[in-house]
Amino acid sequence: MNDFLTENLYQHKAIKSRSISAENFTGEKNGGGRATEGTGKNCARDLGVGWKISPSVRIEAGQTFVMADIKHSGMIKHIWCTPTTDSKSRDTIIRFYWDSSETPAVEVPLWDFFASGGCPGFRQINSLPVCVNPRSGLNCYWDMPFKTGCKITCENTGSQGMTLYYQIDYQEREIPEDAGYFCASFRRVNPLPYKDVYTIIDGIMGAGQYVGTYMLWGVNNSGWWGEGEIKFYIDGDEYPTICGTGTEDYFCGSYNFDAGGHYTDFNGLYTGMYVDRPDGTYRSQTRFSMYRWHITDPIYFENDLRVTIQALGWRSGGRYLPLQDDIASVAYWYQNSPSPKLKPLPDKDCLEII
């Protein structure tokens, strides 16, 4: 994942450390803390330049803000951000573009990208590539190499303006020719049609490796909902080369995530799950937020990849019940092209979490 796992920290490397934020929009050397205008200008009115004058940006309703626009080779090592609201709506969309591509390689609602979609309130995540810290500190540690440039944008599709604090830590460095490009794609079906299989990702073409899944699963039936198998169709498979045994099994749990007669939240380096339980009034449905990172077990493909998961519960007579649930997901992978053909996001109404 990161240098501390794969390289020796004590070795000097031909790398320049850079950081982009509202205090240094371009990340240039000697460029930080020089603002004379910004969201903190009034607070710093007695102090002057260098005293937290531009710690954040305003993104008005309907606007897209360019968080980073880098014009050379390098690698993003860490992203931290926090929006002014922790409502976890899908009104904020983050996109990544590699090497002057006009189509995004990442297009995901902000909270879902950080494995935190939908469930209200603070939930700690302590995984290797994603951390969420009190109260809404969203952190990403996926290595993201680029060979000629990188652009990251944040779109506010909501009806109100928002304030965004952010920092993008990256390296100016040479990138190997065989380095893959980081990609992430969001899907949502609500409800899943009866006997349909949910597609986490399809249409991936070329060589690469699949590295992670995030899912927010809203249950529309009583009883256990996770009997469905995840399936990886690799390089033209008619039947999957990799076929799981159940939803909770794929997310590295077992027996319904049930410990002591109830669902049990957990989070760790590679996998985690937490439950949004009904409140007895208006929050009537149970939702499950789950992540699974294939960091030590990436799934490699040479030509194409498709990933699906079944939605299965139980009915009378010990028979499976195909479910019609509200299912959303983010697929994460690397591939040899900077311009994957992502399925377009649903429109604003279809994105809404209800």
mmCIF file of C-alpha atoms in Angstrom:
data_model
loop_
_atom_site.group_PDB
_atom_site.id
_atom_site.type_symbol
_atom_site.label_atom_id
_atom_site.label_comp_id
_atom_site.label_asym_id
_atom_site.label_seq_id
_atom_site.Cartn_x
_atom_site.Cartn_y
_atom_site.Cartn_z
ATOM 1 C CA MET A 1 0.000 0.000 0.000
ATOM 2 C CA ASN A 2 2.430 2.620 1.212
ATOM 3 C CA ASP A 3 6.187 3.119 1.478
ATOM 4 C CA PHE A 4 6.294 1.959 5.094
ATOM 5 C CA LEU A 5 5.000 -1.418 3.923
ATOM 6 C CA THR A 6 6.971 -1.817 0.687
ATOM 7 C CA GLU A 7 10.102 0.367 0.933
ATOM 8 C CA ASN A 8 12.676 1.380 3.522
ATOM 9 C CA LEU A 9 11.833 4.714 5.112
ATOM 10 C CA TYR A 10 15.491 5.426 5.865
ATOM 11 C CA GLN A 11 16.514 5.368 2.185
ATOM 12 C CA HIS A 12 16.770 8.728 0.455
ATOM 13 C CA LYS A 13 14.786 8.898 -2.791
ATOM 14 C CA ALA A 14 14.562 11.366 -5.654
ATOM 15 C CA ILE A 15 11.161 12.553 -4.504
ATOM 16 C CA LYS A 16 9.809 16.044 -3.779
ATOM 17 C CA SER A 17 7.076 16.300 -1.158
ATOM 18 C CA ARG A 18 4.214 18.626 -2.058
ATOM 19 C CA SER A 19 0.801 19.466 -0.599
ATOM 20 C CA ILE A 20 -2.252 21.203 -2.031
ATOM 21 C CA SER A 21 -4.807 22.925 0.199
ATOM 22 C CA ALA A 22 -6.735 26.164 0.458
ATOM 23 C CA GLU A 23 -3.500 27.665 1.841
ATOM 24 C CA ASN A 24 -1.524 26.551 -1.240
ATOM 25 C CA PHE A 25 -3.805 25.915 -4.204
ATOM 26 C CA THR A 26 -1.011 24.839 -6.557
ATOM 27 C CA GLY A 27 1.195 22.933 -4.148
ATOM 28 C CA GLU A 28 4.236 24.891 -5.257
ATOM 29 C CA LYS A 29 7.386 25.118 -3.149
ATOM 30 C CA ASN A 30 7.349 28.183 -0.891
ATOM 31 C CA GLY A 31 3.686 28.682 -1.809
ATOM 32 C CA GLY A 32 1.830 28.042 1.444
ATOM 33 C CA GLY A 33 0.500 30.467 4.050
ATOM 34 C CA ARG A 34 0.736 33.511 1.767
ATOM 35 C CA ALA A 35 -2.969 34.233 1.276
ATOM 36 C CA THR A 36 -4.411 37.694 1.796
ATOM 37 C CA GLU A 37 -8.024 36.650 1.103
ATOM 38 C CA GLY A 38 -9.995 33.659 2.310
ATOM 39 C CA THR A 39 -12.566 32.202 4.670
ATOM 40 C CA GLY A 40 -10.413 33.012 7.705
ATOM 41 C CA LYS A 41 -9.579 36.618 6.783
ATOM 42 C CA ASN A 42 -11.906 38.156 9.361
ATOM 43 C CA CYS A 43 -10.693 35.834 12.121
ATOM 44 C CA ALA A 44 -7.076 36.783 11.324
ATOM 45 C CA ARG A 45 -7.750 40.515 10.942
ATOM 46 C CA ASP A 46 -5.537 41.384 13.921
ATOM 47 C CA LEU A 47 -2.709 39.053 12.886
ATOM 48 C CA GLY A 48 -2.014 39.448 9.159
ATOM 49 C CA VAL A 49 -0.444 37.229 6.502
ATOM 50 C CA GLY A 50 0.469 33.709 7.580
ATOM 51 C CA TRP A 51 -2.221 33.424 10.253
ATOM 52 C CA LYS A 52 -4.801 30.997 8.821
ATOM 53 C CA ILE A 53 -6.358 33.370 6.323
ATOM 54 C CA SER A 54 -7.432 30.713 3.786
ATOM 55 C CA PRO A 55 -8.053 27.382 5.551
ATOM 56 C CA SER A 56 -11.059 26.342 3.426
ATOM 57 C CA VAL A 57 -13.096 27.111 0.316
ATOM 58 C CA ARG A 58 -16.749 27.849 -0.344
ATOM 59 C CA ILE A 59 -18.475 25.805 -3.028
ATOM 60 C CA GLU A 60 -21.841 27.298 -3.874
ATOM 61 C CA ALA A 61 -24.858 25.256 -4.971
ATOM 62 C CA GLY A 62 -24.357 23.867 -8.462
ATOM 63 C CA GLN A 63 -20.659 24.735 -8.599
ATOM 64 C CA THR A 64 -17.644 22.486 -9.207
ATOM 65 C CA PHE A 65 -14.372 23.363 -7.484
ATOM 66 C CA VAL A 66 -10.983 22.202 -8.785
ATOM 67 C CA MET A 67 -9.186 20.850 -5.739
ATOM 68 C CA ALA A 68 -5.969 19.987 -7.610
ATOM 69 C CA ASP A 69 -4.557 20.500 -11.098
ATOM 70 C CA ILE A 70 -1.063 19.015 -11.344
ATOM 71 C CA LYS A 71 0.919 19.188 -14.592
ATOM 72 C CA HIS A 72 3.744 16.668 -14.072
ATOM 73 C CA SER A 73 4.323 13.072 -12.981
ATOM 74 C CA GLY A 74 3.758 12.067 -9.401
ATOM 75 C CA MET A 75 1.743 10.098 -6.888
ATOM 76 C CA ILE A 76 -0.981 11.091 -4.454
ATOM 77 C CA LYS A 77 -0.220 9.574 -1.061
ATOM 78 C CA HIS A 78 -2.894 11.006 1.239
ATOM 79 C CA ILE A 79 -6.118 12.999 1.003
ATOM 80 C CA TRP A 80 -7.817 14.575 4.008
ATOM 81 C CA CYS A 81 -11.030 16.558 3.793
ATOM 82 C CA THR A 82 -14.052 17.545 5.810
ATOM 83 C CA PRO A 83 -17.219 19.197 4.524
ATOM 84 C CA THR A 84 -19.225 21.589 6.688
ATOM 85 C CA THR A 85 -21.987 19.035 7.055
ATOM 86 C CA ASP A 86 -21.741 15.436 8.204
ATOM 87 C CA SER A 87 -25.239 14.570 6.995
ATOM 88 C CA LYS A 88 -23.692 11.979 4.638
ATOM 89 C CA SER A 89 -25.976 12.990 1.796
ATOM 90 C CA ARG A 90 -24.857 12.327 -1.768
ATOM 91 C CA ASP A 91 -24.910 16.012 -2.753
ATOM 92 C CA THR A 92 -21.111 16.183 -3.031
ATOM 93 C CA ILE A 93 -19.336 14.333 -5.865
ATOM 94 C CA ILE A 94 -15.567 13.817 -6.043
ATOM 95 C CA ARG A 95 -13.852 13.095 -9.375
ATOM 96 C CA PHE A 96 -10.273 12.238 -10.364
ATOM 97 C CA TYR A 97 -8.804 12.666 -13.864
ATOM 98 C CA TRP A 98 -5.434 11.197 -14.855
ATOM 99 C CA ASP A 99 -2.967 12.342 -17.543
ATOM 100 C CA SER A 100 -5.145 14.973 -19.247
ATOM 101 C CA SER A 101 -8.041 12.552 -19.704
ATOM 102 C CA GLU A 102 -11.381 14.314 -20.190
ATOM 103 C CA THR A 103 -13.284 11.470 -18.547
ATOM 104 C CA PRO A 104 -12.955 10.718 -14.833
ATOM 105 C CA ALA A 105 -11.345 7.549 -13.502
ATOM 106 C CA VAL A 106 -13.063 8.182 -10.158
ATOM 107 C CA GLU A 107 -16.645 9.486 -9.872
ATOM 108 C CA VAL A 108 -18.201 8.808 -6.475
ATOM 109 C CA PRO A 109 -20.309 10.659 -3.879
ATOM 110 C CA LEU A 110 -17.856 11.985 -1.310
ATOM 111 C CA TRP A 111 -18.987 10.029 1.756
ATOM 112 C CA ASP A 112 -19.298 6.758 -0.178
ATOM 113 C CA PHE A 113 -15.748 7.183 -1.517
ATOM 114 C CA PHE A 114 -14.567 7.199 2.104
ATOM 115 C CA ALA A 115 -16.647 4.087 2.943
ATOM 116 C CA SER A 116 -19.122 6.086 5.023
ATOM 117 C CA GLY A 117 -22.271 6.560 2.964
ATOM 118 C CA GLY A 118 -25.689 6.895 4.437
ATOM 119 C CA CYS A 119 -25.540 5.932 8.090
ATOM 120 C CA PRO A 120 -26.011 9.039 10.284
ATOM 121 C CA GLY A 121 -23.661 10.085 13.036
ATOM 122 C CA PHE A 122 -19.959 9.470 13.489
ATOM 123 C CA ARG A 123 -18.570 5.986 12.832
ATOM 124 C CA GLN A 124 -14.865 5.384 13.296
ATOM 125 C CA ILE A 125 -13.027 3.583 10.482
ATOM 126 C CA ASN A 126 -9.476 2.399 11.182
ATOM 127 C CA SER A 127 -8.618 0.631 7.935
ATOM 128 C CA LEU A 128 -5.338 0.852 6.029
ATOM 129 C CA PRO A 129 -6.483 2.795 2.936
ATOM 130 C CA VAL A 130 -9.374 4.733 4.513
ATOM 131 C CA CYS A 131 -9.694 6.318 7.971
ATOM 132 C CA VAL A 132 -12.647 8.302 9.300
ATOM 133 C CA ASN A 133 -11.885 10.181 12.499
ATOM 134 C CA PRO A 134 -13.962 12.397 14.833
ATOM 135 C CA ARG A 135 -16.101 14.065 13.786
ATOM 136 C CA SER A 136 -15.945 14.049 10.022
ATOM 137 C CA GLY A 137 -12.260 13.709 9.187
ATOM 138 C CA LEU A 138 -12.206 11.777 5.913
ATOM 139 C CA ASN A 139 -8.800 10.274 5.056
ATOM 140 C CA CYS A 140 -7.649 8.255 2.050
ATOM 141 C CA TYR A 141 -4.264 6.531 1.707
ATOM 142 C CA TRP A 142 -4.655 4.758 -1.640
ATOM 143 C CA ASP A 143 -1.516 5.231 -3.748
ATOM 144 C CA MET A 144 -2.575 7.090 -6.915
ATOM 145 C CA PRO A 145 0.206 7.416 -9.533
ATOM 146 C CA PHE A 146 -0.017 9.624 -12.615
ATOM 147 C CA LYS A 147 2.468 10.120 -15.458
ATOM 148 C CA THR A 148 1.744 13.556 -16.904
ATOM 149 C CA GLY A 149 -0.879 15.143 -14.667
ATOM 150 C CA CYS A 150 -3.790 14.904 -12.264
ATOM 151 C CA LYS A 151 -6.997 16.869 -11.718
ATOM 152 C CA ILE A 152 -9.362 16.436 -8.770
ATOM 153 C CA THR A 153 -12.733 18.180 -8.575
ATOM 154 C CA CYS A 154 -15.524 18.469 -6.036
ATOM 155 C CA GLU A 155 -19.068 19.211 -7.235
ATOM 156 C CA ASN A 156 -21.813 20.553 -4.982
ATOM 157 C CA THR A 157 -25.105 19.317 -6.414
ATOM 158 C CA GLY A 158 -27.080 20.458 -3.367
ATOM 159 C CA SER A 159 -29.333 23.470 -2.959
ATOM 160 C CA GLN A 160 -27.106 25.173 -0.350
ATOM 161 C CA GLY A 161 -23.499 26.354 -0.421
ATOM 162 C CA MET A 162 -20.916 24.357 1.466
ATOM 163 C CA THR A 163 -17.487 24.923 2.988
ATOM 164 C CA LEU A 164 -14.751 22.378 2.296
ATOM 165 C CA TYR A 165 -11.497 21.964 4.194
ATOM 166 C CA TYR A 166 -9.037 19.729 2.350
ATOM 167 C CA GLN A 167 -5.404 18.728 1.945
ATOM 168 C CA ILE A 168 -3.884 16.598 -0.820
ATOM 169 C CA ASP A 169 -0.392 15.291 -0.052
ATOM 170 C CA TYR A 170 1.529 14.066 -3.083
ATOM 171 C CA GLN A 171 4.994 13.411 -4.446
ATOM 172 C CA GLU A 172 6.706 14.780 -7.512
ATOM 173 C CA ARG A 173 8.513 11.715 -8.808
ATOM 174 C CA GLU A 174 9.099 9.449 -11.774
ATOM 175 C CA ILE A 175 6.420 6.794 -12.235
ATOM 176 C CA PRO A 176 7.168 3.316 -13.663
ATOM 177 C CA GLU A 177 5.676 2.566 -17.066
ATOM 178 C CA ASP A 178 3.809 -0.444 -15.686
ATOM 179 C CA ALA A 179 2.057 1.580 -12.933
ATOM 180 C CA GLY A 180 -1.726 1.269 -13.039
ATOM 181 C CA TYR A 181 -4.220 4.100 -12.621
ATOM 182 C CA PHE A 182 -6.511 4.215 -9.602
ATOM 183 C CA CYS A 183 -10.229 3.962 -10.448
ATOM 184 C CA ALA A 184 -13.461 3.952 -8.450
ATOM 185 C CA SER A 185 -17.069 3.691 -9.604
ATOM 186 C CA PHE A 186 -20.352 4.122 -7.723
ATOM 187 C CA ARG A 187 -23.531 2.110 -8.396
ATOM 188 C CA ARG A 188 -26.960 2.126 -6.790
ATOM 189 C CA VAL A 189 -30.178 0.181 -7.427
ATOM 190 C CA ASN A 190 -33.287 0.910 -5.347
ATOM 191 C CA PRO A 191 -35.046 -1.440 -5.201
ATOM 192 C CA LEU A 192 -33.268 -4.371 -6.830
ATOM 193 C CA PRO A 193 -35.807 -6.073 -9.122
ATOM 194 C CA TYR A 194 -36.973 -9.514 -8.014
ATOM 195 C CA LYS A 195 -34.466 -12.253 -8.991
ATOM 196 C CA ASP A 196 -32.019 -9.703 -10.440
ATOM 197 C CA VAL A 197 -28.355 -9.919 -9.487
ATOM 198 C CA TYR A 198 -26.688 -6.712 -8.297
ATOM 199 C CA THR A 199 -23.709 -5.613 -10.400
ATOM 200 C CA ILE A 200 -20.907 -3.993 -8.405
ATOM 201 C CA ILE A 201 -18.855 -3.287 -11.536
ATOM 202 C CA ASP A 202 -18.790 -4.300 -15.182
ATOM 203 C CA GLY A 203 -17.322 -2.890 -18.361
ATOM 204 C CA ILE A 204 -13.726 -2.906 -17.065
ATOM 205 C CA MET A 205 -11.476 -3.502 -20.080
ATOM 206 C CA GLY A 206 -7.710 -4.013 -20.113
ATOM 207 C CA ALA A 207 -5.288 -5.305 -17.487
ATOM 208 C CA GLY A 208 -5.288 -4.438 -13.830
ATOM 209 C CA GLN A 209 -6.209 -5.509 -10.316
ATOM 210 C CA TYR A 210 -9.338 -5.146 -8.220
ATOM 211 C CA VAL A 211 -8.526 -3.798 -4.746
ATOM 212 C CA GLY A 212 -11.693 -3.079 -2.808
ATOM 213 C CA THR A 213 -15.452 -2.954 -2.314
ATOM 214 C CA TYR A 214 -17.647 -0.666 -0.242
ATOM 215 C CA MET A 215 -21.381 -1.349 0.107
ATOM 216 C CA LEU A 216 -24.317 0.385 1.782
ATOM 217 C CA TRP A 217 -27.123 -2.156 1.958
ATOM 218 C CA GLY A 218 -30.654 -1.113 2.911
ATOM 219 C CA VAL A 219 -32.824 -4.072 3.882
ATOM 220 C CA ASN A 220 -36.484 -4.118 2.834
ATOM 221 C CA ASN A 221 -37.445 -7.484 4.394
ATOM 222 C CA SER A 222 -37.415 -8.971 7.861
ATOM 223 C CA GLY A 223 -34.924 -11.704 8.637
ATOM 224 C CA TRP A 224 -31.394 -12.412 7.468
ATOM 225 C CA TRP A 225 -30.531 -10.770 4.155
ATOM 226 C CA GLY A 226 -26.955 -11.836 3.344
ATOM 227 C CA GLU A 227 -27.016 -15.352 1.865
ATOM 228 C CA GLY A 228 -26.013 -14.036 -1.560
ATOM 229 C CA GLU A 229 -22.698 -14.935 -3.191
ATOM 230 C CA ILE A 230 -20.209 -12.453 -4.656
ATOM 231 C CA LYS A 231 -18.778 -13.516 -8.010
ATOM 232 C CA PHE A 232 -15.742 -12.329 -9.974
ATOM 233 C CA TYR A 233 -15.899 -12.982 -13.723
ATOM 234 C CA ILE A 234 -12.322 -12.680 -14.993
ATOM 235 C CA ASP A 235 -11.154 -12.439 -18.622
ATOM 236 C CA GLY A 236 -14.220 -13.692 -20.445
ATOM 237 C CA ASP A 237 -15.597 -16.049 -17.790
ATOM 238 C CA GLU A 238 -18.996 -17.591 -18.430
ATOM 239 C CA TYR A 239 -18.992 -18.846 -14.841
ATOM 240 C CA PRO A 240 -17.018 -16.986 -12.167
ATOM 241 C CA THR A 241 -13.445 -17.934 -11.423
ATOM 242 C CA ILE A 242 -13.911 -16.615 -7.871
ATOM 243 C CA CYS A 243 -17.237 -17.386 -6.174
ATOM 244 C CA GLY A 244 -17.891 -16.516 -2.556
ATOM 245 C CA THR A 245 -20.132 -18.375 -0.118
ATOM 246 C CA GLY A 246 -22.187 -15.509 1.346
ATOM 247 C CA THR A 247 -22.290 -11.770 1.787
ATOM 248 C CA GLU A 248 -21.004 -11.710 5.366
ATOM 249 C CA ASP A 249 -18.352 -14.246 4.388
ATOM 250 C CA TYR A 250 -17.001 -11.940 1.672
ATOM 251 C CA PHE A 251 -16.776 -9.116 4.207
ATOM 252 C CA CYS A 252 -14.781 -11.517 6.402
ATOM 253 C CA GLY A 253 -17.494 -12.149 8.995
ATOM 254 C CA SER A 254 -19.630 -15.235 9.521
ATOM 255 C CA TYR A 255 -23.041 -16.434 10.652
ATOM 256 C CA ASN A 256 -24.998 -13.255 9.980
ATOM 257 C CA PHE A 257 -22.507 -10.968 11.800
ATOM 258 C CA ASP A 258 -24.414 -12.234 14.853
ATOM 259 C CA ALA A 259 -22.589 -12.271 18.202
ATOM 260 C CA GLY A 260 -24.802 -12.707 21.253
ATOM 261 C CA GLY A 261 -28.086 -12.537 19.382
ATOM 262 C CA HIS A 262 -27.547 -9.238 17.569
ATOM 263 C CA TYR A 263 -25.571 -7.700 14.717
ATOM 264 C CA THR A 264 -22.126 -6.680 15.933
ATOM 265 C CA ASP A 265 -20.238 -3.726 14.450
ATOM 266 C CA PHE A 266 -16.522 -4.138 13.728
ATOM 267 C CA ASN A 267 -13.791 -2.336 11.823
ATOM 268 C CA GLY A 268 -10.220 -3.289 11.035
ATOM 269 C CA LEU A 269 -7.323 -2.895 8.619
ATOM 270 C CA TYR A 270 -8.947 -4.777 5.751
ATOM 271 C CA THR A 271 -12.634 -5.130 6.518
ATOM 272 C CA GLY A 272 -15.450 -3.715 8.611
ATOM 273 C CA MET A 273 -19.204 -3.396 9.075
ATOM 274 C CA TYR A 274 -21.506 -1.150 11.042
ATOM 275 C CA VAL A 275 -25.272 -1.045 11.338
ATOM 276 C CA ASP A 276 -27.717 1.855 11.091
ATOM 277 C CA ARG A 277 -30.663 0.614 13.144
ATOM 278 C CA PRO A 278 -34.251 1.929 12.977
ATOM 279 C CA ASP A 279 -35.043 4.596 15.573
ATOM 280 C CA GLY A 280 -38.652 3.555 16.196
ATOM 281 C CA THR A 281 -40.148 6.438 14.214
ATOM 282 C CA TYR A 282 -39.003 7.754 10.835
ATOM 283 C CA ARG A 283 -35.797 5.774 10.315
ATOM 284 C CA SER A 284 -37.690 2.594 9.590
ATOM 285 C CA GLN A 285 -35.147 0.525 7.624
ATOM 286 C CA THR A 286 -31.936 -1.160 8.744
ATOM 287 C CA ARG A 287 -28.835 -0.338 6.674
ATOM 288 C CA PHE A 288 -25.446 -2.046 6.686
ATOM 289 C CA SER A 289 -22.253 -0.181 5.773
ATOM 290 C CA MET A 290 -19.454 -2.618 4.823
ATOM 291 C CA TYR A 291 -15.955 -2.429 3.358
ATOM 292 C CA ARG A 292 -13.526 -5.100 2.117
ATOM 293 C CA TRP A 293 -10.032 -4.133 0.908
ATOM 294 C CA HIS A 294 -8.087 -6.563 -1.303
ATOM 295 C CA ILE A 295 -4.694 -5.180 -0.286
ATOM 296 C CA THR A 296 -2.981 -8.490 0.425
ATOM 297 C CA ASP A 297 -5.171 -10.419 -2.024
ATOM 298 C CA PRO A 298 -5.778 -8.219 -5.111
ATOM 299 C CA ILE A 299 -7.753 -9.840 -7.910
ATOM 300 C CA TYR A 300 -5.771 -9.635 -11.148
ATOM 301 C CA PHE A 301 -7.237 -9.561 -14.641
ATOM 302 C CA GLU A 302 -5.666 -9.291 -18.094
ATOM 303 C CA ASN A 303 -8.566 -8.338 -20.369
ATOM 304 C CA ASP A 304 -11.780 -7.667 -18.472
ATOM 305 C CA LEU A 305 -13.566 -7.972 -15.129
ATOM 306 C CA ARG A 306 -17.151 -8.089 -13.888
ATOM 307 C CA VAL A 307 -18.219 -8.349 -10.241
ATOM 308 C CA THR A 308 -21.732 -9.215 -9.037
ATOM 309 C CA ILE A 309 -23.438 -10.082 -5.760
ATOM 310 C CA GLN A 310 -26.742 -11.804 -5.063
ATOM 311 C CA ALA A 311 -29.364 -10.482 -2.642
ATOM 312 C CA LEU A 312 -30.792 -13.481 -0.809
ATOM 313 C CA GLY A 313 -32.794 -14.020 2.361
ATOM 314 C CA TRP A 314 -34.897 -16.925 3.594
ATOM 315 C CA ARG A 315 -38.484 -17.954 3.041
ATOM 316 C CA SER A 316 -40.583 -20.885 4.282
ATOM 317 C CA GLY A 317 -39.355 -24.422 3.877
ATOM 318 C CA GLY A 318 -35.674 -23.502 4.081
ATOM 319 C CA ARG A 319 -35.795 -21.870 0.635
ATOM 320 C CA TYR A 320 -33.856 -18.832 -0.515
ATOM 321 C CA LEU A 321 -35.817 -15.598 -0.982
ATOM 322 C CA PRO A 322 -34.516 -13.229 -3.709
ATOM 323 C CA LEU A 323 -34.628 -9.787 -2.110
ATOM 324 C CA GLN A 324 -35.602 -6.386 -3.474
ATOM 325 C CA ASP A 325 -33.265 -4.249 -1.390
ATOM 326 C CA ASP A 326 -31.717 -0.776 -1.685
ATOM 327 C CA ILE A 327 -28.093 -1.540 -2.611
ATOM 328 C CA ALA A 328 -25.281 0.920 -3.310
ATOM 329 C CA SER A 329 -21.596 0.189 -3.838
ATOM 330 C CA VAL A 330 -18.195 1.567 -4.733
ATOM 331 C CA ALA A 331 -15.700 -0.598 -6.639
ATOM 332 C CA TYR A 332 -11.985 0.267 -6.397
ATOM 333 C CA TRP A 333 -9.368 -0.993 -8.841
ATOM 334 C CA TYR A 334 -6.190 -0.185 -10.785
ATOM 335 C CA GLN A 335 -5.953 -0.562 -14.549
ATOM 336 C CA ASN A 336 -3.532 0.205 -17.358
ATOM 337 C CA SER A 337 -5.678 2.969 -18.885
ATOM 338 C CA PRO A 338 -6.284 6.415 -17.343
ATOM 339 C CA SER A 339 -9.754 6.600 -18.922
ATOM 340 C CA PRO A 340 -12.072 3.774 -17.837
ATOM 341 C CA LYS A 341 -15.600 3.803 -19.219
ATOM 342 C CA LEU A 342 -17.517 4.442 -16.019
ATOM 343 C CA LYS A 343 -21.262 4.013 -15.890
ATOM 344 C CA PRO A 344 -22.799 7.489 -15.384
ATOM 345 C CA LEU A 345 -23.952 8.364 -11.894
ATOM 346 C CA PRO A 346 -27.694 8.191 -11.223
ATOM 347 C CA ASP A 347 -29.440 11.559 -11.231
ATOM 348 C CA LYS A 348 -29.764 13.604 -8.037
ATOM 349 C CA ASP A 349 -33.118 12.121 -7.009
ATOM 350 C CA CYS A 350 -31.885 8.555 -7.519
ATOM 351 C CA LEU A 351 -28.737 9.271 -5.499
ATOM 352 C CA GLU A 352 -30.711 10.550 -2.508
ATOM 353 C CA ILE A 353 -30.582 8.384 0.593
ATOM 354 C CA ILE A 354 -34.100 7.912 1.951
#
